[in-house]
Tab-separated table of C-alpha atoms and ligand atoms in Angstrom:
chain	number	residue	atom	x	y	z
B	1	MET	CA	-144.723	91.524	9.247
B	2	ASN	CA	-148.488	91.744	9.568
B	3	LEU	CA	-150.121	89.846	12.436
B	4	LYS	CA	-153.289	91.955	12.522
B	5	GLY	CA	-156.360	89.880	13.335
B	6	ARG	CA	-154.373	86.780	14.329
B	7	ASP	CA	-155.129	84.750	17.447
B	8	PHE	CA	-152.277	83.872	19.817
B	9	LEU	CA	-153.239	80.434	21.132
B	10	THR	CA	-149.983	78.459	20.939
B	11	LEU	CA	-146.528	79.014	19.449
B	12	CYS	CA	-147.254	75.968	17.237
B	13	ASP	CA	-149.234	78.398	15.010
B	14	TYR	CA	-146.359	80.874	14.639
B	15	THR	CA	-143.253	80.783	12.442
B	16	LYS	CA	-139.744	81.520	13.635
B	17	GLU	CA	-139.855	84.889	11.829
B	18	GLU	CA	-143.179	85.820	13.436
B	19	ILE	CA	-141.874	84.925	16.902
B	20	GLU	CA	-138.694	86.911	16.220
B	21	TYR	CA	-140.864	89.867	15.217
B	22	LEU	CA	-142.869	89.633	18.474
B	23	LEU	CA	-139.640	89.498	20.515
B	24	ASP	CA	-138.204	92.465	18.638
B	25	LEU	CA	-141.440	94.420	19.116
B	26	SER	CA	-141.385	93.528	22.845
B	27	ALA	CA	-137.847	94.897	23.179
B	28	ARG	CA	-138.830	98.097	21.358
B	29	LEU	CA	-141.933	98.548	23.515
B	30	LYS	CA	-139.860	97.936	26.641
B	31	ALA	CA	-137.324	100.586	25.574
B	32	LEU	CA	-140.160	102.997	24.789
B	33	LYS	CA	-141.684	102.506	28.252
B	34	LYS	CA	-138.293	102.893	29.966
B	35	SER	CA	-137.704	106.131	28.072
B	36	GLY	CA	-140.871	107.495	29.667
B	37	LYS	CA	-142.626	108.052	26.323
B	38	ILE	CA	-146.361	107.493	26.157
B	39	TRP	CA	-147.595	105.579	23.096
B	40	GLN	CA	-151.345	105.059	23.061
B	41	PRO	CA	-152.344	103.998	19.557
B	42	LEU	CA	-155.346	101.971	20.758
B	43	VAL	CA	-157.344	104.625	22.631
B	44	GLY	CA	-161.049	103.763	22.501
B	45	LYS	CA	-160.440	100.018	22.231
B	46	ASN	CA	-161.470	97.513	24.909
B	47	VAL	CA	-160.220	94.065	25.826
B	48	ALA	CA	-161.860	91.315	27.898
B	49	LEU	CA	-159.705	89.241	30.247
B	50	ILE	CA	-161.294	85.907	31.194
B	51	PHE	CA	-159.651	84.049	34.063
B	52	GLU	CA	-161.045	80.633	35.004
B	53	LYS	CA	-157.831	80.063	37.022
B	54	THR	CA	-156.101	82.517	39.362
B	55	SER	CA	-153.250	84.804	38.274
B	56	THR	CA	-150.947	87.554	39.462
B	57	ARG	CA	-148.475	88.151	36.604
B	58	THR	CA	-150.638	87.419	33.577
B	59	ARG	CA	-153.605	89.437	34.746
B	60	CYS	CA	-151.465	92.419	35.782
B	61	ALA	CA	-149.448	92.217	32.557
B	62	PHE	CA	-152.586	92.292	30.401
B	63	GLU	CA	-154.175	95.108	32.414
B	64	VAL	CA	-151.055	97.308	32.544
B	65	ALA	CA	-150.202	96.644	28.891
B	66	ALA	CA	-153.763	97.429	27.798
B	67	ASN	CA	-153.704	100.690	29.787
B	68	ASP	CA	-150.280	101.623	28.390
B	69	LEU	CA	-151.614	101.145	24.842
B	70	GLY	CA	-154.604	103.373	25.641
B	71	MET	CA	-157.157	100.566	25.993
B	72	SER	CA	-159.564	99.649	28.768
B	73	ALA	CA	-159.496	96.121	30.183
B	74	VAL	CA	-162.439	94.305	31.762
B	75	TYR	CA	-161.655	91.345	34.049
B	76	LEU	CA	-164.072	88.411	34.268
B	77	ASP	CA	-163.660	85.331	36.431
B	78	SER	CA	-165.907	82.342	36.958
B	79	SER	CA	-167.167	83.562	40.345
B	80	GLY	CA	-168.212	87.003	39.102
B	81	SER	CA	-169.625	86.115	35.675
B	82	GLN	CA	-171.901	83.546	34.062
B	83	ILE	CA	-169.040	81.607	32.435
B	84	GLY	CA	-169.271	77.877	32.849
B	85	LYS	CA	-172.198	77.678	35.271
B	86	LYS	CA	-174.977	79.457	33.355
B	87	GLU	CA	-173.419	80.201	29.981
B	88	SER	CA	-171.220	78.147	27.705
B	89	ILE	CA	-167.820	79.357	26.553
B	90	GLU	CA	-169.205	79.412	23.011
B	91	ASP	CA	-172.086	81.774	23.903
B	92	THR	CA	-169.796	83.882	26.089
B	93	ALA	CA	-167.386	84.353	23.182
B	94	LYS	CA	-170.229	85.430	20.901
B	95	VAL	CA	-171.335	88.040	23.442
B	96	LEU	CA	-167.836	89.359	24.121
B	97	THR	CA	-166.955	89.627	20.449
B	98	THR	CA	-169.776	92.194	20.025
B	99	MET	CA	-168.268	94.491	22.665
B	100	PHE	CA	-164.515	93.943	22.757
B	101	ASP	CA	-161.579	94.323	20.358
B	102	GLY	CA	-159.622	91.410	21.824
B	103	ILE	CA	-160.188	88.576	24.319
B	104	GLU	CA	-157.706	86.926	26.681
B	105	TYR	CA	-158.556	83.524	28.150
B	106	ARG	CA	-156.894	81.593	31.003
B	107	GLY	CA	-158.421	78.283	31.929
B	108	PHE	CA	-158.460	74.568	31.461
B	109	GLY	CA	-158.186	72.574	28.209
B	110	GLN	CA	-156.729	74.160	25.083
B	111	GLU	CA	-159.986	73.283	23.320
B	112	ARG	CA	-161.723	75.983	25.358
B	113	VAL	CA	-159.500	78.806	24.138
B	114	GLN	CA	-159.816	77.334	20.648
B	115	GLN	CA	-163.606	77.383	21.027
B	116	ILE	CA	-163.498	81.045	22.032
B	117	ALA	CA	-161.302	81.830	19.034
B	118	ASP	CA	-163.641	79.905	16.719
B	119	GLY	CA	-166.626	81.926	17.957
B	120	ALA	CA	-164.930	85.344	18.068
B	121	PHE	CA	-164.300	87.847	15.286
B	122	VAL	CA	-161.527	89.556	17.264
B	123	PRO	CA	-158.060	88.294	18.267
B	124	VAL	CA	-158.034	85.767	21.123
B	125	TRP	CA	-154.954	85.419	23.355
B	126	ASN	CA	-154.102	82.367	25.455
B	127	GLY	CA	-153.260	83.447	29.014
B	128	LEU	CA	-152.512	79.801	30.029
B	129	THR	CA	-154.265	76.510	29.461
B	130	ASN	CA	-153.396	73.040	30.727
B	131	GLU	CA	-151.474	72.441	27.510
B	132	PHE	CA	-149.778	75.749	26.669
B	133	HIS	CA	-148.591	79.059	28.131
B	134	PRO	CA	-147.343	80.921	25.047
B	135	THR	CA	-147.152	84.460	26.490
B	136	GLN	CA	-144.863	83.123	29.235
B	137	LEU	CA	-142.524	81.747	26.581
B	138	LEU	CA	-142.223	85.107	24.868
B	139	ALA	CA	-141.187	86.641	28.212
B	140	ASP	CA	-138.718	83.810	28.802
B	141	MET	CA	-137.170	84.159	25.364
B	142	LEU	CA	-136.897	87.945	25.677
B	143	THR	CA	-135.126	87.434	29.016
B	144	ILE	CA	-132.687	84.927	27.501
B	145	LYS	CA	-131.907	87.321	24.645
B	146	GLU	CA	-131.248	90.118	27.148
B	147	LYS	CA	-129.038	87.956	29.373
B	148	LEU	CA	-127.309	85.593	26.944
B	149	GLY	CA	-127.785	87.000	23.431
B	150	ASP	CA	-129.150	84.897	20.570
B	151	LEU	CA	-131.560	82.035	21.148
B	152	GLN	CA	-130.076	79.885	18.370
B	153	GLY	CA	-128.143	76.916	19.757
B	154	LYS	CA	-128.801	77.648	23.423
B	155	LYS	CA	-129.063	74.579	25.652
B	156	ILE	CA	-132.208	74.615	27.792
B	157	VAL	CA	-132.696	71.927	30.435
B	158	TYR	CA	-136.174	71.748	31.922
B	159	PHE	CA	-136.463	69.895	35.244
B	160	GLY	CA	-139.573	68.395	36.809
B	161	ASP	CA	-143.058	68.261	35.371
B	162	ALA	CA	-142.386	68.584	31.638
B	163	ARG	CA	-145.705	67.157	30.410
B	164	TYR	CA	-147.852	70.204	31.220
B	165	ASN	CA	-148.225	73.757	29.880
B	166	MET	CA	-144.669	74.951	30.569
B	167	GLY	CA	-142.843	71.820	29.417
B	168	ASN	CA	-144.913	71.635	26.226
B	169	SER	CA	-144.463	75.320	25.513
B	170	TRP	CA	-140.716	75.170	26.066
B	171	MET	CA	-140.424	72.195	23.732
B	172	VAL	CA	-142.365	74.036	21.014
B	173	ALA	CA	-140.412	77.285	21.463
B	174	SER	CA	-137.096	75.438	21.280
B	175	ALA	CA	-138.148	73.580	18.155
B	176	LYS	CA	-139.261	76.786	16.441
B	177	MET	CA	-136.307	78.948	17.491
B	178	GLY	CA	-133.381	76.521	17.106
B	179	MET	CA	-132.674	75.852	20.779
B	180	ASN	CA	-131.522	72.519	22.192
B	181	PHE	CA	-134.206	71.417	24.635
B	182	THR	CA	-133.910	68.619	27.163
B	183	ALA	CA	-136.727	67.647	29.509
B	184	CYS	CA	-135.302	65.918	32.582
B	185	ALA	CA	-137.741	64.031	34.813
B	186	ALA	CA	-138.538	60.659	36.371
B	187	GLY	CA	-139.629	58.898	33.194
B	188	ASP	CA	-142.246	58.999	30.462
B	189	LYS	CA	-145.196	60.072	32.583
B	190	TYR	CA	-143.563	63.479	33.025
B	191	PHE	CA	-142.518	63.998	29.396
B	192	PRO	CA	-144.619	65.762	26.711
B	193	GLU	CA	-146.973	63.615	24.639
B	194	GLU	CA	-145.425	61.771	21.714
B	195	GLU	CA	-147.583	63.468	19.088
B	196	LEU	CA	-146.456	66.956	20.062
B	197	ALA	CA	-142.877	65.784	20.574
B	198	GLY	CA	-142.932	64.317	17.043
B	199	LYS	CA	-144.077	67.625	15.516
B	200	CYS	CA	-141.426	69.485	17.489
B	201	LYS	CA	-138.688	67.138	16.298
B	202	GLU	CA	-139.722	67.915	12.698
B	203	TRP	CA	-139.686	71.689	13.344
B	204	ALA	CA	-136.307	71.343	15.056
B	205	LYS	CA	-134.859	69.852	11.865
B	206	ASP	CA	-135.618	73.135	10.088
B	207	SER	CA	-134.526	75.450	12.882
B	208	GLY	CA	-131.342	73.606	13.841
B	209	GLY	CA	-132.612	72.887	17.355
B	210	SER	CA	-133.107	69.542	19.090
B	211	ILE	CA	-135.566	67.839	21.417
B	212	ASN	CA	-134.306	65.402	24.033
B	213	PHE	CA	-135.603	63.519	27.058
B	214	SER	CA	-133.546	62.267	29.969
B	215	THR	CA	-133.952	60.817	33.434
B	216	ASP	CA	-130.340	61.641	34.349
B	217	ILE	CA	-129.630	65.008	36.005
B	218	GLU	CA	-126.140	64.933	34.469
B	219	CYS	CA	-127.859	66.226	31.300
B	220	ALA	CA	-127.573	69.668	32.937
B	221	LYS	CA	-123.926	69.657	31.833
B	222	ASP	CA	-123.042	72.902	30.016
B	223	ALA	CA	-126.661	74.107	30.000
B	224	ASP	CA	-127.184	77.805	29.288
B	225	VAL	CA	-130.584	77.820	30.993
B	226	ILE	CA	-131.903	75.703	33.841
B	227	TYR	CA	-135.705	75.932	34.014
B	228	THR	CA	-138.276	74.502	36.369
B	229	ASP	CA	-141.944	74.952	37.284
B	230	VAL	CA	-144.212	73.845	40.139
B	231	TRP	CA	-144.706	70.082	40.511
B	232	VAL	CA	-148.495	70.313	40.796
B	233	SER	CA	-150.199	72.823	38.516
B	234	MET	CA	-153.394	74.837	38.895
B	235	GLY	CA	-156.445	72.665	38.361
B	236	GLU	CA	-154.690	69.417	39.393
B	237	PRO	CA	-155.884	67.546	42.517
B	238	TYR	CA	-154.100	68.510	45.732
B	239	GLU	CA	-153.659	64.785	46.490
B	240	LYS	CA	-151.077	64.658	43.676
B	241	TRP	CA	-148.461	66.355	45.849
B	242	GLU	CA	-147.284	63.198	47.627
B	243	GLU	CA	-146.569	61.288	44.404
B	244	ARG	CA	-144.981	64.319	42.755
B	245	ILE	CA	-142.708	65.027	45.721
B	246	ASN	CA	-141.536	61.410	45.696
B	247	ASP	CA	-140.947	61.402	41.937
B	248	MET	CA	-139.511	64.869	41.531
B	249	MET	CA	-137.319	65.536	44.547
B	250	PRO	CA	-134.261	64.083	42.718
B	251	TYR	CA	-134.911	66.727	40.028
B	252	GLN	CA	-135.039	69.700	42.394
B	253	VAL	CA	-132.967	72.613	41.108
B	254	ASN	CA	-130.421	73.264	43.859
B	255	ALA	CA	-126.855	74.571	44.093
B	256	GLU	CA	-125.371	71.120	43.308
B	257	LEU	CA	-127.431	70.897	40.124
B	258	MET	CA	-126.616	74.458	39.061
B	259	LYS	CA	-122.896	73.607	39.306
B	260	LYS	CA	-123.330	71.104	36.468
B	261	ALA	CA	-124.543	73.827	34.089
B	262	ALA	CA	-122.281	76.269	32.246
B	263	PRO	CA	-120.677	78.925	34.497
B	264	HIS	CA	-122.743	81.638	32.788
B	265	ALA	CA	-126.008	79.646	33.140
B	266	ILE	CA	-129.152	81.391	34.309
B	267	PHE	CA	-131.958	79.952	36.429
B	268	MET	CA	-135.507	80.577	35.188
B	269	HIS	CA	-138.989	79.845	36.535
B	270	CYS	CA	-142.352	81.131	35.326
B	271	LEU	CA	-143.478	81.675	38.960
B	272	PRO	CA	-145.191	81.340	41.356
B	273	SER	CA	-142.627	79.128	43.069
B	274	PHE	CA	-142.392	77.038	46.232
B	275	HIS	CA	-138.841	77.888	47.348
B	276	ASP	CA	-139.498	78.741	51.017
B	277	LEU	CA	-142.196	78.449	53.681
B	278	ASN	CA	-143.852	81.791	53.004
B	279	THR	CA	-146.996	80.355	51.394
B	280	THR	CA	-149.868	78.391	52.918
B	281	ILE	CA	-149.356	75.456	50.522
B	282	ALA	CA	-145.620	75.234	51.277
B	283	ARG	CA	-146.323	75.317	55.036
B	284	ASP	CA	-148.923	72.566	54.667
B	285	LEU	CA	-146.498	70.410	52.649
B	286	HIS	CA	-143.807	71.117	55.245
B	287	GLU	CA	-146.073	69.835	58.007
B	288	ARG	CA	-147.008	66.717	56.061
B	289	PHE	CA	-143.696	65.795	54.421
B	290	GLY	CA	-141.061	67.761	56.352
B	291	ILE	CA	-139.672	69.569	53.302
B	292	THR	CA	-138.883	73.265	53.262
B	293	GLU	CA	-138.342	73.870	49.534
B	294	LEU	CA	-139.746	72.113	46.495
B	295	GLU	CA	-138.883	72.507	42.786
B	296	VAL	CA	-136.051	74.978	43.503
B	297	SER	CA	-133.970	75.633	46.586
B	298	ASP	CA	-134.267	79.027	48.210
B	299	GLU	CA	-130.515	79.453	47.682
B	300	VAL	CA	-130.781	79.116	43.884
B	301	PHE	CA	-133.996	81.137	43.708
B	302	ARG	CA	-132.299	84.085	45.409
B	303	SER	CA	-128.883	83.622	43.748
B	304	PRO	CA	-127.335	86.013	41.199
B	305	GLN	CA	-127.968	83.351	38.530
B	306	SER	CA	-131.714	83.627	39.064
B	307	VAL	CA	-133.502	85.935	36.601
B	308	VAL	CA	-137.042	85.129	37.711
B	309	PHE	CA	-138.105	88.693	38.440
B	310	GLU	CA	-136.746	89.971	35.124
B	311	GLU	CA	-138.851	87.250	33.472
B	312	ALA	CA	-141.876	88.473	35.434
B	313	GLU	CA	-141.345	92.048	34.277
B	314	ASN	CA	-140.983	90.865	30.692
B	315	ARG	CA	-144.469	89.313	30.860
B	316	MET	CA	-145.846	92.836	30.529
B	317	HIS	CA	-143.646	93.963	27.634
B	318	THR	CA	-144.251	90.774	25.648
B	319	ILE	CA	-148.009	90.687	26.282
B	320	LYS	CA	-148.108	94.302	25.140
B	321	ALA	CA	-146.361	93.226	21.936
B	322	VAL	CA	-148.883	90.418	21.344
B	323	MET	CA	-151.831	92.782	21.760
B	324	ALA	CA	-150.237	95.552	19.668
B	325	ALA	CA	-149.257	93.202	16.822
B	326	THR	CA	-152.580	91.376	16.608
B	327	LEU	CA	-154.485	94.660	16.836
B	328	GLY	CA	-152.316	96.029	14.028
B	329	VAL	CA	-150.070	98.678	15.612
B	330	ASP	CA	-146.284	99.071	15.823
B	331	PRO	CA	-144.459	102.220	17.012
B	332	ASP	CA	-142.099	102.048	14.021
B	333	MET	CA	-144.828	101.707	11.412
I	1	CP	N1	-146.307	82.921	35.348
I	1	CP	C1	-147.637	83.162	35.432
I	1	CP	O1	-148.407	82.918	34.511
I	1	CP	O2	-148.009	83.704	36.621
I	1	CP	P1	-149.518	83.970	37.092
I	1	CP	O3	-150.145	82.620	37.318
I	1	CP	O4	-149.386	84.771	38.344
I	1	CP	O5	-150.231	84.709	36.000
I	2	NVA	N1	-147.674	74.923	35.374
I	2	NVA	C1	-148.129	76.054	36.159
I	2	NVA	C2	-147.759	77.322	35.492
I	2	NVA	C3	-148.139	78.576	36.254
I	2	NVA	C4	-147.750	79.835	35.545
I	2	NVA	C5	-149.642	75.953	36.341
I	2	NVA	O1	-150.333	75.662	35.354
I	2	NVA	O2	-150.120	76.144	37.448
């Protein structure tokens, strides 16, 4: 498998075999790190990390992974650089490509990360756009493999806002890897766009997976994985909360809902999550709407079925695999 020089913008661009390779490489890199061995094949290389939206996990994962591989990472955000205000993404990409060996971008529309990739001669990695969050999906799939074994045939039920980066990415990953994906939400406005859903249904025919949409929470029956994400994403207007709370409260992942899934089911969430009142946004929503937990109950979030912090750790191992593979190194090569 040779992924050297490839961009990593969406899983749509990757085959099942390539994704399997990245997951296998992630597991090997994780084992290597746990064994305490140092593997720094990329000493002397530098990566740029552009964040037009905030981040804890993705930024830390890229920085730690780059350091582990021997590279230096430079962080740029819109407040501390010229991006957006004084310099276009296109010009920025041309500048960065002269200095760096790889570029990560987190921001708004997918067309922006595509624009960076079009202007760059080095691999470009999507650290989250409105449409896709492909590095998160690698971490999620690695976690499922660790907890439940093979991906093939697993039933994934995604509750809440399925039309944004996480819902889209889960639909694509399921279609590519042969999983049975159901998005469960209050109607069409929260389901992925038809064009992408159509492509995924075609891919699912080849992989043996399936793509389904439901408004009925009973679709959680026998699920292997129950997944949810925040109801209002970064970059969306704060005013959206009221409508989303009204539409999505019936789809909250709570103990009653988890009981419908298979007994071995795991709960997953990309994080950050509003499951208690320990954030300023959750406290504000509590004051305005009287609710104490949003997309997931605190009970489920903290339950033994919840693997959210394992997912978070796996962000680093999988991002390391993406950088290693696209920069052309593998510890077993
Ligand atoms: N899951 C995720 O992408 O988290 P951050 O926004 O903290 O990077
Ligand atoms: N849908 C969320 C994902 C965060 C990792 C957002 O875009 O804010």
